[in-house]
Amino acid sequence: MTSPNMLRFTAVTGYFLQDDPATDPESFDYVKSNFGLVKKHYDGQHGVEQTDSQWRRFDAHIQRHNDSKTKKLKVLFLGRHGEGVHNVAERKYGTKKWDDYWSLQDGDEDGNWVDARLTEQGRCQAQVAHAAWEQQIDAGIPSPESYYVSPLNRCLETAQITFQGLGIPKTEPFKPTIKELLRETMGQHTCDRRSTASQIAEEYPEYQFEAGFTQEDKLWDPKVRESNEHRNHRLRCLLNDIFTHDDSTYISLTAHSGAITSILEVVGHRQFALATGAVIPVLVSVEKGPSTQPDSQSL
């Protein structure tokens, strides 16, 4: 992995309800709350009408702060994949039996969960995300300028259902980049072993692979489960890579509960567990300099 010590990134709080410790992740509804955007007044918004939508005023606020050459603000739209067949199997057997035995198998009499696919319920959850994005686009949400997705099938399909047909990005068809490091906790669990690059390309020909993406899955180990510390390091490297090479302000990442947990931790955001199919926006300050475990900040 590349060195994670080139950039410093810190969650900026006070803009989304998910930042607030009073917001309960279990009962929070990202659809009904405009993705959690806080209704507030922003100082120094010359030329911005207060009758403009909250999203448009938020965007003007972000762009004004991005005049700095040493610090940039990024908005990450982190989306968890819809329910997969492995999620159903874990509920069926219970977490202990799943972790101890069934997660190591290719499947059971009800089906196969290697590189687990979405259930019909998972597809419905992605359709809910599609409708939520459609609603927020009408409300003026800044559309993502870049789209990244895990190579695991449940994320590839979730991103496809969520974003295709929305008319964003406006200038070209939806064509996300598949990022190897954006995947779920790696090792042992067969649901987290990806398909070959040629299989992915055949099923999702409109997607593009990042440079160096290998034909076979070289990261999944059948004997060793990745630690949370290693996963955090991996996701820190991913963010460093994206922030170093991508100038976009608004970035979509379709991933997994473990990957999103690590992203939130390494930027200093409070823990916020997402249900399958849910979305959380995170405002991140990115600065040049050594990356350390950050504390959240406010502008």
mmCIF file of C-alpha atoms in Angstrom:
data_model
loop_
_atom_site.group_PDB
_atom_site.id
_atom_site.type_symbol
_atom_site.label_atom_id
_atom_site.label_comp_id
_atom_site.label_asym_id
_atom_site.label_seq_id
_atom_site.Cartn_x
_atom_site.Cartn_y
_atom_site.Cartn_z
ATOM 1 C CA MET A 1 0.000 0.000 0.000
ATOM 2 C CA THR A 2 1.072 3.571 -0.550
ATOM 3 C CA SER A 3 2.146 5.703 2.393
ATOM 4 C CA PRO A 4 -0.780 7.364 4.178
ATOM 5 C CA ASN A 5 1.393 10.175 5.533
ATOM 6 C CA MET A 6 1.038 12.746 2.774
ATOM 7 C CA LEU A 7 -2.283 14.333 3.718
ATOM 8 C CA ARG A 8 -4.201 15.186 6.847
ATOM 9 C CA PHE A 9 -7.993 14.838 6.734
ATOM 10 C CA THR A 10 -10.436 15.825 9.427
ATOM 11 C CA ALA A 11 -14.210 15.579 9.700
ATOM 12 C CA VAL A 12 -15.899 18.982 9.902
ATOM 13 C CA THR A 13 -18.967 18.918 12.106
ATOM 14 C CA GLY A 14 -22.127 20.975 12.375
ATOM 15 C CA TYR A 15 -23.438 20.532 8.836
ATOM 16 C CA PHE A 16 -25.195 17.175 8.967
ATOM 17 C CA LEU A 17 -27.422 15.661 11.642
ATOM 18 C CA GLN A 18 -25.300 12.519 11.628
ATOM 19 C CA ASP A 19 -22.461 14.615 13.148
ATOM 20 C CA ASP A 20 -24.618 15.322 16.218
ATOM 21 C CA PRO A 21 -24.269 12.874 19.137
ATOM 22 C CA ALA A 22 -27.994 13.390 19.797
ATOM 23 C CA THR A 23 -28.862 11.723 16.462
ATOM 24 C CA ASP A 24 -29.639 8.030 16.965
ATOM 25 C CA PRO A 25 -28.252 5.936 14.065
ATOM 26 C CA GLU A 26 -30.836 3.197 14.623
ATOM 27 C CA SER A 27 -33.872 5.444 14.158
ATOM 28 C CA PHE A 28 -32.399 8.034 11.769
ATOM 29 C CA ASP A 29 -34.001 8.189 8.315
ATOM 30 C CA TYR A 30 -31.630 9.660 5.741
ATOM 31 C CA VAL A 31 -34.406 9.865 3.135
ATOM 32 C CA LYS A 32 -36.842 11.946 5.179
ATOM 33 C CA SER A 33 -34.104 14.247 6.516
ATOM 34 C CA ASN A 34 -32.599 15.439 3.195
ATOM 35 C CA PHE A 35 -29.562 13.219 3.832
ATOM 36 C CA GLY A 36 -29.231 14.934 7.213
ATOM 37 C CA LEU A 37 -28.385 18.424 5.923
ATOM 38 C CA VAL A 38 -28.764 20.916 8.792
ATOM 39 C CA LYS A 39 -30.899 23.984 8.137
ATOM 40 C CA LYS A 40 -28.663 26.922 8.980
ATOM 41 C CA HIS A 41 -27.502 30.376 7.890
ATOM 42 C CA TYR A 42 -24.010 30.758 6.419
ATOM 43 C CA ASP A 43 -22.109 33.994 6.937
ATOM 44 C CA GLY A 44 -20.474 35.872 4.096
ATOM 45 C CA GLN A 45 -22.691 34.606 1.273
ATOM 46 C CA HIS A 46 -22.605 37.615 -1.016
ATOM 47 C CA GLY A 47 -24.655 37.069 -4.151
ATOM 48 C CA VAL A 48 -26.436 34.063 -2.691
ATOM 49 C CA GLU A 49 -30.149 34.512 -2.180
ATOM 50 C CA GLN A 50 -31.501 33.305 1.151
ATOM 51 C CA THR A 51 -34.452 32.022 -0.855
ATOM 52 C CA ASP A 52 -32.098 29.574 -2.583
ATOM 53 C CA SER A 53 -32.342 25.986 -1.424
ATOM 54 C CA GLN A 54 -30.397 24.872 1.629
ATOM 55 C CA TRP A 55 -28.231 22.677 -0.607
ATOM 56 C CA ARG A 56 -27.344 25.567 -2.930
ATOM 57 C CA ARG A 57 -26.412 27.765 0.026
ATOM 58 C CA PHE A 58 -24.351 24.896 1.450
ATOM 59 C CA ASP A 59 -22.543 24.505 -1.876
ATOM 60 C CA ALA A 60 -21.769 28.246 -2.059
ATOM 61 C CA HIS A 61 -20.416 28.051 1.495
ATOM 62 C CA ILE A 62 -18.139 25.109 0.612
ATOM 63 C CA GLN A 63 -16.862 26.725 -2.575
ATOM 64 C CA ARG A 64 -16.024 29.951 -0.718
ATOM 65 C CA HIS A 65 -13.880 28.024 1.779
ATOM 66 C CA ASN A 66 -12.200 26.145 -1.066
ATOM 67 C CA ASP A 67 -10.450 29.306 -2.197
ATOM 68 C CA SER A 68 -7.621 28.242 0.131
ATOM 69 C CA LYS A 69 -4.575 26.680 -1.545
ATOM 70 C CA THR A 70 -3.491 24.633 1.463
ATOM 71 C CA LYS A 71 -6.827 23.320 2.726
ATOM 72 C CA LYS A 72 -9.730 21.939 0.707
ATOM 73 C CA LEU A 73 -13.172 20.764 1.742
ATOM 74 C CA LYS A 74 -14.541 17.523 0.335
ATOM 75 C CA VAL A 75 -18.023 16.084 0.715
ATOM 76 C CA LEU A 76 -18.065 12.301 0.753
ATOM 77 C CA PHE A 77 -21.374 10.581 0.044
ATOM 78 C CA LEU A 78 -20.817 7.182 1.635
ATOM 79 C CA GLY A 79 -23.396 4.625 0.533
ATOM 80 C CA ARG A 80 -23.657 1.114 1.958
ATOM 81 C CA HIS A 81 -24.693 -1.668 -0.408
ATOM 82 C CA GLY A 82 -28.190 -3.107 -0.194
ATOM 83 C CA GLU A 83 -28.928 -6.342 1.646
ATOM 84 C CA GLY A 84 -26.870 -9.277 0.329
ATOM 85 C CA VAL A 85 -27.499 -13.006 0.500
ATOM 86 C CA HIS A 86 -24.734 -13.241 3.121
ATOM 87 C CA ASN A 87 -26.631 -10.805 5.377
ATOM 88 C CA VAL A 88 -29.627 -13.143 5.225
ATOM 89 C CA ALA A 89 -27.434 -16.168 5.984
ATOM 90 C CA GLU A 90 -25.890 -14.461 9.032
ATOM 91 C CA ARG A 91 -29.360 -13.731 10.424
ATOM 92 C CA LYS A 92 -30.373 -17.318 9.707
ATOM 93 C CA TYR A 93 -27.467 -18.913 11.597
ATOM 94 C CA GLY A 94 -26.656 -16.179 14.117
ATOM 95 C CA THR A 95 -23.445 -14.161 14.187
ATOM 96 C CA LYS A 96 -21.397 -16.668 16.208
ATOM 97 C CA LYS A 97 -22.151 -19.671 13.983
ATOM 98 C CA TRP A 98 -21.731 -17.441 10.941
ATOM 99 C CA ASP A 99 -18.287 -16.218 12.013
ATOM 100 C CA ASP A 100 -17.112 -19.617 13.296
ATOM 101 C CA TYR A 101 -18.265 -21.806 10.407
ATOM 102 C CA TRP A 102 -20.757 -20.688 7.798
ATOM 103 C CA SER A 103 -18.907 -17.564 6.655
ATOM 104 C CA LEU A 104 -16.011 -19.852 5.673
ATOM 105 C CA GLN A 105 -18.222 -21.951 3.384
ATOM 106 C CA ASP A 106 -19.239 -21.140 -0.180
ATOM 107 C CA GLY A 107 -22.932 -21.410 0.666
ATOM 108 C CA ASP A 108 -25.662 -23.747 1.918
ATOM 109 C CA GLU A 109 -28.749 -25.476 0.550
ATOM 110 C CA ASP A 110 -30.376 -22.087 -0.029
ATOM 111 C CA GLY A 111 -27.652 -20.693 -2.278
ATOM 112 C CA ASN A 112 -24.086 -19.472 -2.782
ATOM 113 C CA TRP A 113 -22.634 -16.363 -1.150
ATOM 114 C CA VAL A 114 -19.137 -16.180 -2.657
ATOM 115 C CA ASP A 115 -18.799 -12.525 -3.735
ATOM 116 C CA ALA A 116 -22.307 -12.186 -2.322
ATOM 117 C CA ARG A 117 -25.015 -10.710 -4.504
ATOM 118 C CA LEU A 118 -27.960 -8.539 -3.582
ATOM 119 C CA THR A 119 -31.259 -10.033 -2.484
ATOM 120 C CA GLU A 120 -34.496 -8.685 -3.907
ATOM 121 C CA GLN A 121 -34.803 -6.659 -0.695
ATOM 122 C CA GLY A 122 -31.302 -5.292 -1.322
ATOM 123 C CA ARG A 123 -32.317 -4.170 -4.795
ATOM 124 C CA CYS A 124 -35.371 -2.459 -3.320
ATOM 125 C CA GLN A 125 -33.117 -0.631 -0.843
ATOM 126 C CA ALA A 126 -30.959 0.582 -3.737
ATOM 127 C CA GLN A 127 -34.138 1.776 -5.482
ATOM 128 C CA VAL A 128 -34.972 3.743 -2.324
ATOM 129 C CA ALA A 129 -31.524 5.375 -2.564
ATOM 130 C CA HIS A 130 -32.193 6.132 -6.242
ATOM 131 C CA ALA A 131 -35.483 7.851 -5.364
ATOM 132 C CA ALA A 132 -33.801 9.730 -2.496
ATOM 133 C CA TRP A 133 -31.107 11.052 -4.843
ATOM 134 C CA GLU A 134 -33.776 12.019 -7.355
ATOM 135 C CA GLN A 135 -35.572 13.994 -4.655
ATOM 136 C CA GLN A 136 -32.386 15.711 -3.487
ATOM 137 C CA ILE A 137 -31.383 16.609 -7.054
ATOM 138 C CA ASP A 138 -34.704 18.448 -7.326
ATOM 139 C CA ALA A 139 -33.804 20.167 -4.033
ATOM 140 C CA GLY A 140 -30.482 21.377 -5.443
ATOM 141 C CA ILE A 141 -27.991 18.889 -4.018
ATOM 142 C CA PRO A 142 -24.548 19.242 -5.632
ATOM 143 C CA SER A 143 -24.160 16.118 -7.756
ATOM 144 C CA PRO A 144 -21.110 13.928 -7.169
ATOM 145 C CA GLU A 145 -18.308 14.762 -9.562
ATOM 146 C CA SER A 146 -16.573 11.406 -9.049
ATOM 147 C CA TYR A 147 -17.914 7.939 -8.319
ATOM 148 C CA TYR A 148 -15.962 5.115 -6.696
ATOM 149 C CA VAL A 149 -17.198 1.623 -5.937
ATOM 150 C CA SER A 150 -15.958 -1.538 -4.248
ATOM 151 C CA PRO A 151 -15.194 -4.432 -6.620
ATOM 152 C CA LEU A 152 -17.596 -6.739 -4.768
ATOM 153 C CA ASN A 153 -20.762 -7.483 -6.713
ATOM 154 C CA ARG A 154 -23.233 -6.242 -4.099
ATOM 155 C CA CYS A 155 -21.672 -2.767 -4.326
ATOM 156 C CA LEU A 156 -21.386 -2.813 -8.110
ATOM 157 C CA GLU A 157 -25.101 -3.541 -8.445
ATOM 158 C CA THR A 158 -26.104 -1.100 -5.693
ATOM 159 C CA ALA A 159 -24.241 1.736 -7.444
ATOM 160 C CA GLN A 160 -25.814 0.817 -10.765
ATOM 161 C CA ILE A 161 -29.368 0.808 -9.401
ATOM 162 C CA THR A 162 -28.763 3.958 -7.338
ATOM 163 C CA PHE A 163 -27.240 6.237 -9.971
ATOM 164 C CA GLN A 164 -28.122 5.032 -13.448
ATOM 165 C CA GLY A 165 -30.890 7.075 -15.019
ATOM 166 C CA LEU A 166 -30.524 10.063 -12.692
ATOM 167 C CA GLY A 167 -28.885 12.223 -15.333
ATOM 168 C CA ILE A 168 -25.770 12.735 -13.203
ATOM 169 C CA PRO A 169 -23.067 13.437 -13.996
ATOM 170 C CA LYS A 170 -24.650 15.737 -16.551
ATOM 171 C CA THR A 171 -21.745 15.754 -18.999
ATOM 172 C CA GLU A 172 -21.263 11.992 -19.476
ATOM 173 C CA PRO A 173 -22.838 8.588 -18.701
ATOM 174 C CA PHE A 174 -22.527 7.110 -15.217
ATOM 175 C CA LYS A 175 -19.119 5.400 -15.219
ATOM 176 C CA PRO A 176 -17.756 4.744 -11.727
ATOM 177 C CA THR A 177 -14.192 3.695 -10.966
ATOM 178 C CA ILE A 178 -13.687 0.353 -9.227
ATOM 179 C CA LYS A 179 -11.246 0.719 -6.316
ATOM 180 C CA GLU A 180 -9.677 -2.405 -4.831
ATOM 181 C CA LEU A 181 -9.060 -0.865 -1.395
ATOM 182 C CA LEU A 182 -12.712 0.160 -0.966
ATOM 183 C CA ARG A 183 -13.827 -3.397 -0.239
ATOM 184 C CA GLU A 184 -15.110 -5.018 2.950
ATOM 185 C CA THR A 185 -12.943 -6.469 5.735
ATOM 186 C CA MET A 186 -10.787 -8.997 3.883
ATOM 187 C CA GLY A 187 -9.979 -12.646 4.427
ATOM 188 C CA GLN A 188 -11.664 -15.913 5.424
ATOM 189 C CA HIS A 189 -15.284 -14.898 4.759
ATOM 190 C CA THR A 190 -16.042 -16.123 1.244
ATOM 191 C CA CYS A 191 -18.669 -13.406 0.731
ATOM 192 C CA ASP A 192 -15.766 -10.931 0.678
ATOM 193 C CA ARG A 193 -13.751 -12.681 -2.052
ATOM 194 C CA ARG A 194 -14.187 -10.771 -5.297
ATOM 195 C CA SER A 195 -14.754 -12.119 -8.782
ATOM 196 C CA THR A 196 -12.099 -11.893 -11.485
ATOM 197 C CA ALA A 197 -11.648 -8.656 -13.392
ATOM 198 C CA SER A 198 -12.931 -10.271 -16.590
ATOM 199 C CA GLN A 199 -16.110 -11.465 -14.827
ATOM 200 C CA ILE A 200 -16.703 -7.974 -13.440
ATOM 201 C CA ALA A 201 -16.068 -6.374 -16.831
ATOM 202 C CA GLU A 202 -18.500 -8.752 -18.534
ATOM 203 C CA GLU A 203 -21.305 -7.928 -16.106
ATOM 204 C CA TYR A 204 -20.541 -4.198 -15.731
ATOM 205 C CA PRO A 205 -18.937 -3.132 -19.031
ATOM 206 C CA GLU A 206 -19.642 0.559 -18.383
ATOM 207 C CA TYR A 207 -17.514 0.583 -15.203
ATOM 208 C CA GLN A 208 -13.803 1.398 -15.290
ATOM 209 C CA PHE A 209 -11.014 -0.247 -13.306
ATOM 210 C CA GLU A 210 -8.387 1.755 -11.483
ATOM 211 C CA ALA A 211 -4.839 1.384 -12.799
ATOM 212 C CA GLY A 212 -3.178 -1.845 -11.679
ATOM 213 C CA PHE A 213 -6.401 -3.753 -10.967
ATOM 214 C CA THR A 214 -5.478 -7.441 -11.149
ATOM 215 C CA GLN A 215 -7.342 -10.246 -12.880
ATOM 216 C CA GLU A 216 -7.390 -12.459 -9.765
ATOM 217 C CA ASP A 217 -8.168 -11.403 -6.201
ATOM 218 C CA LYS A 218 -4.727 -11.127 -4.624
ATOM 219 C CA LEU A 219 -5.855 -9.492 -1.376
ATOM 220 C CA TRP A 220 -8.287 -12.092 -0.016
ATOM 221 C CA ASP A 221 -6.636 -14.699 2.248
ATOM 222 C CA PRO A 222 -8.611 -17.866 3.101
ATOM 223 C CA LYS A 223 -6.720 -18.294 6.386
ATOM 224 C CA VAL A 224 -6.290 -14.779 7.812
ATOM 225 C CA ARG A 225 -9.016 -12.243 8.641
ATOM 226 C CA GLU A 226 -7.999 -8.599 8.348
ATOM 227 C CA SER A 227 -7.781 -6.702 11.658
ATOM 228 C CA ASN A 228 -9.671 -3.461 12.249
ATOM 229 C CA GLU A 229 -6.320 -1.652 12.522
ATOM 230 C CA HIS A 230 -5.204 -2.945 9.125
ATOM 231 C CA ARG A 231 -8.580 -2.075 7.613
ATOM 232 C CA ASN A 232 -8.286 1.475 8.975
ATOM 233 C CA HIS A 233 -4.815 1.760 7.430
ATOM 234 C CA ARG A 234 -6.140 0.465 4.099
ATOM 235 C CA LEU A 235 -9.001 2.984 4.014
ATOM 236 C CA ARG A 236 -6.651 5.788 5.038
ATOM 237 C CA CYS A 237 -4.481 4.849 2.049
ATOM 238 C CA LEU A 238 -7.564 4.863 -0.177
ATOM 239 C CA LEU A 239 -8.558 8.377 0.929
ATOM 240 C CA ASN A 240 -5.003 9.591 0.505
ATOM 241 C CA ASP A 241 -4.975 8.188 -3.034
ATOM 242 C CA ILE A 242 -8.323 9.752 -3.945
ATOM 243 C CA PHE A 243 -7.587 13.142 -2.390
ATOM 244 C CA THR A 244 -4.137 13.250 -4.023
ATOM 245 C CA HIS A 245 -5.323 12.485 -7.561
ATOM 246 C CA ASP A 246 -8.926 13.728 -7.637
ATOM 247 C CA ASP A 247 -9.719 17.446 -7.410
ATOM 248 C CA SER A 248 -13.471 16.832 -7.085
ATOM 249 C CA THR A 249 -15.279 18.434 -4.177
ATOM 250 C CA TYR A 250 -18.259 16.034 -4.160
ATOM 251 C CA ILE A 251 -17.352 12.355 -4.198
ATOM 252 C CA SER A 252 -19.547 9.257 -4.048
ATOM 253 C CA LEU A 253 -18.229 6.003 -2.571
ATOM 254 C CA THR A 254 -20.385 2.862 -2.633
ATOM 255 C CA ALA A 255 -18.951 0.436 -0.099
ATOM 256 C CA HIS A 256 -19.530 -1.764 2.934
ATOM 257 C CA SER A 257 -20.234 -1.375 6.642
ATOM 258 C CA GLY A 258 -16.633 -2.190 7.590
ATOM 259 C CA ALA A 259 -15.119 0.148 5.002
ATOM 260 C CA ILE A 260 -17.462 2.989 5.965
ATOM 261 C CA THR A 261 -16.758 2.399 9.662
ATOM 262 C CA SER A 262 -13.037 2.780 8.944
ATOM 263 C CA ILE A 263 -13.495 5.895 6.799
ATOM 264 C CA LEU A 264 -15.487 7.559 9.569
ATOM 265 C CA GLU A 265 -12.857 6.597 12.127
ATOM 266 C CA VAL A 266 -9.807 7.782 10.188
ATOM 267 C CA VAL A 267 -11.350 11.206 9.461
ATOM 268 C CA GLY A 268 -12.462 11.619 13.084
ATOM 269 C CA HIS A 269 -16.219 11.367 12.538
ATOM 270 C CA ARG A 270 -18.240 9.801 15.326
ATOM 271 C CA GLN A 271 -19.354 6.201 14.909
ATOM 272 C CA PHE A 272 -22.528 5.963 12.841
ATOM 273 C CA ALA A 273 -23.701 2.516 11.784
ATOM 274 C CA LEU A 274 -25.566 2.445 8.470
ATOM 275 C CA ALA A 275 -28.388 0.086 7.610
ATOM 276 C CA THR A 276 -28.025 -1.755 4.314
ATOM 277 C CA GLY A 277 -28.708 0.639 1.456
ATOM 278 C CA ALA A 278 -28.343 3.805 3.551
ATOM 279 C CA VAL A 279 -26.254 6.898 2.770
ATOM 280 C CA ILE A 280 -24.266 9.271 4.980
ATOM 281 C CA PRO A 281 -22.626 12.532 3.791
ATOM 282 C CA VAL A 282 -19.404 13.548 5.535
ATOM 283 C CA LEU A 283 -17.682 16.928 5.219
ATOM 284 C CA VAL A 284 -13.902 16.495 5.329
ATOM 285 C CA SER A 285 -11.107 19.051 5.512
ATOM 286 C CA VAL A 286 -8.033 17.928 3.546
ATOM 287 C CA GLU A 287 -4.635 19.518 4.217
ATOM 288 C CA LYS A 288 -1.090 18.809 3.162
ATOM 289 C CA GLY A 289 0.998 17.415 5.963
ATOM 290 C CA PRO A 290 1.428 14.255 8.048
ATOM 291 C CA SER A 291 -1.826 12.430 8.750
ATOM 292 C CA THR A 292 -2.536 11.682 12.395
ATOM 293 C CA GLN A 293 -5.676 10.461 14.126
ATOM 294 C CA PRO A 294 -7.811 13.613 13.846
ATOM 295 C CA ASP A 295 -10.352 15.281 16.033
ATOM 296 C CA SER A 296 -13.450 16.650 14.326
ATOM 297 C CA GLN A 297 -13.540 20.391 13.791
ATOM 298 C CA SER A 298 -15.953 23.144 12.828
ATOM 299 C CA LEU A 299 -15.470 25.914 10.305
#
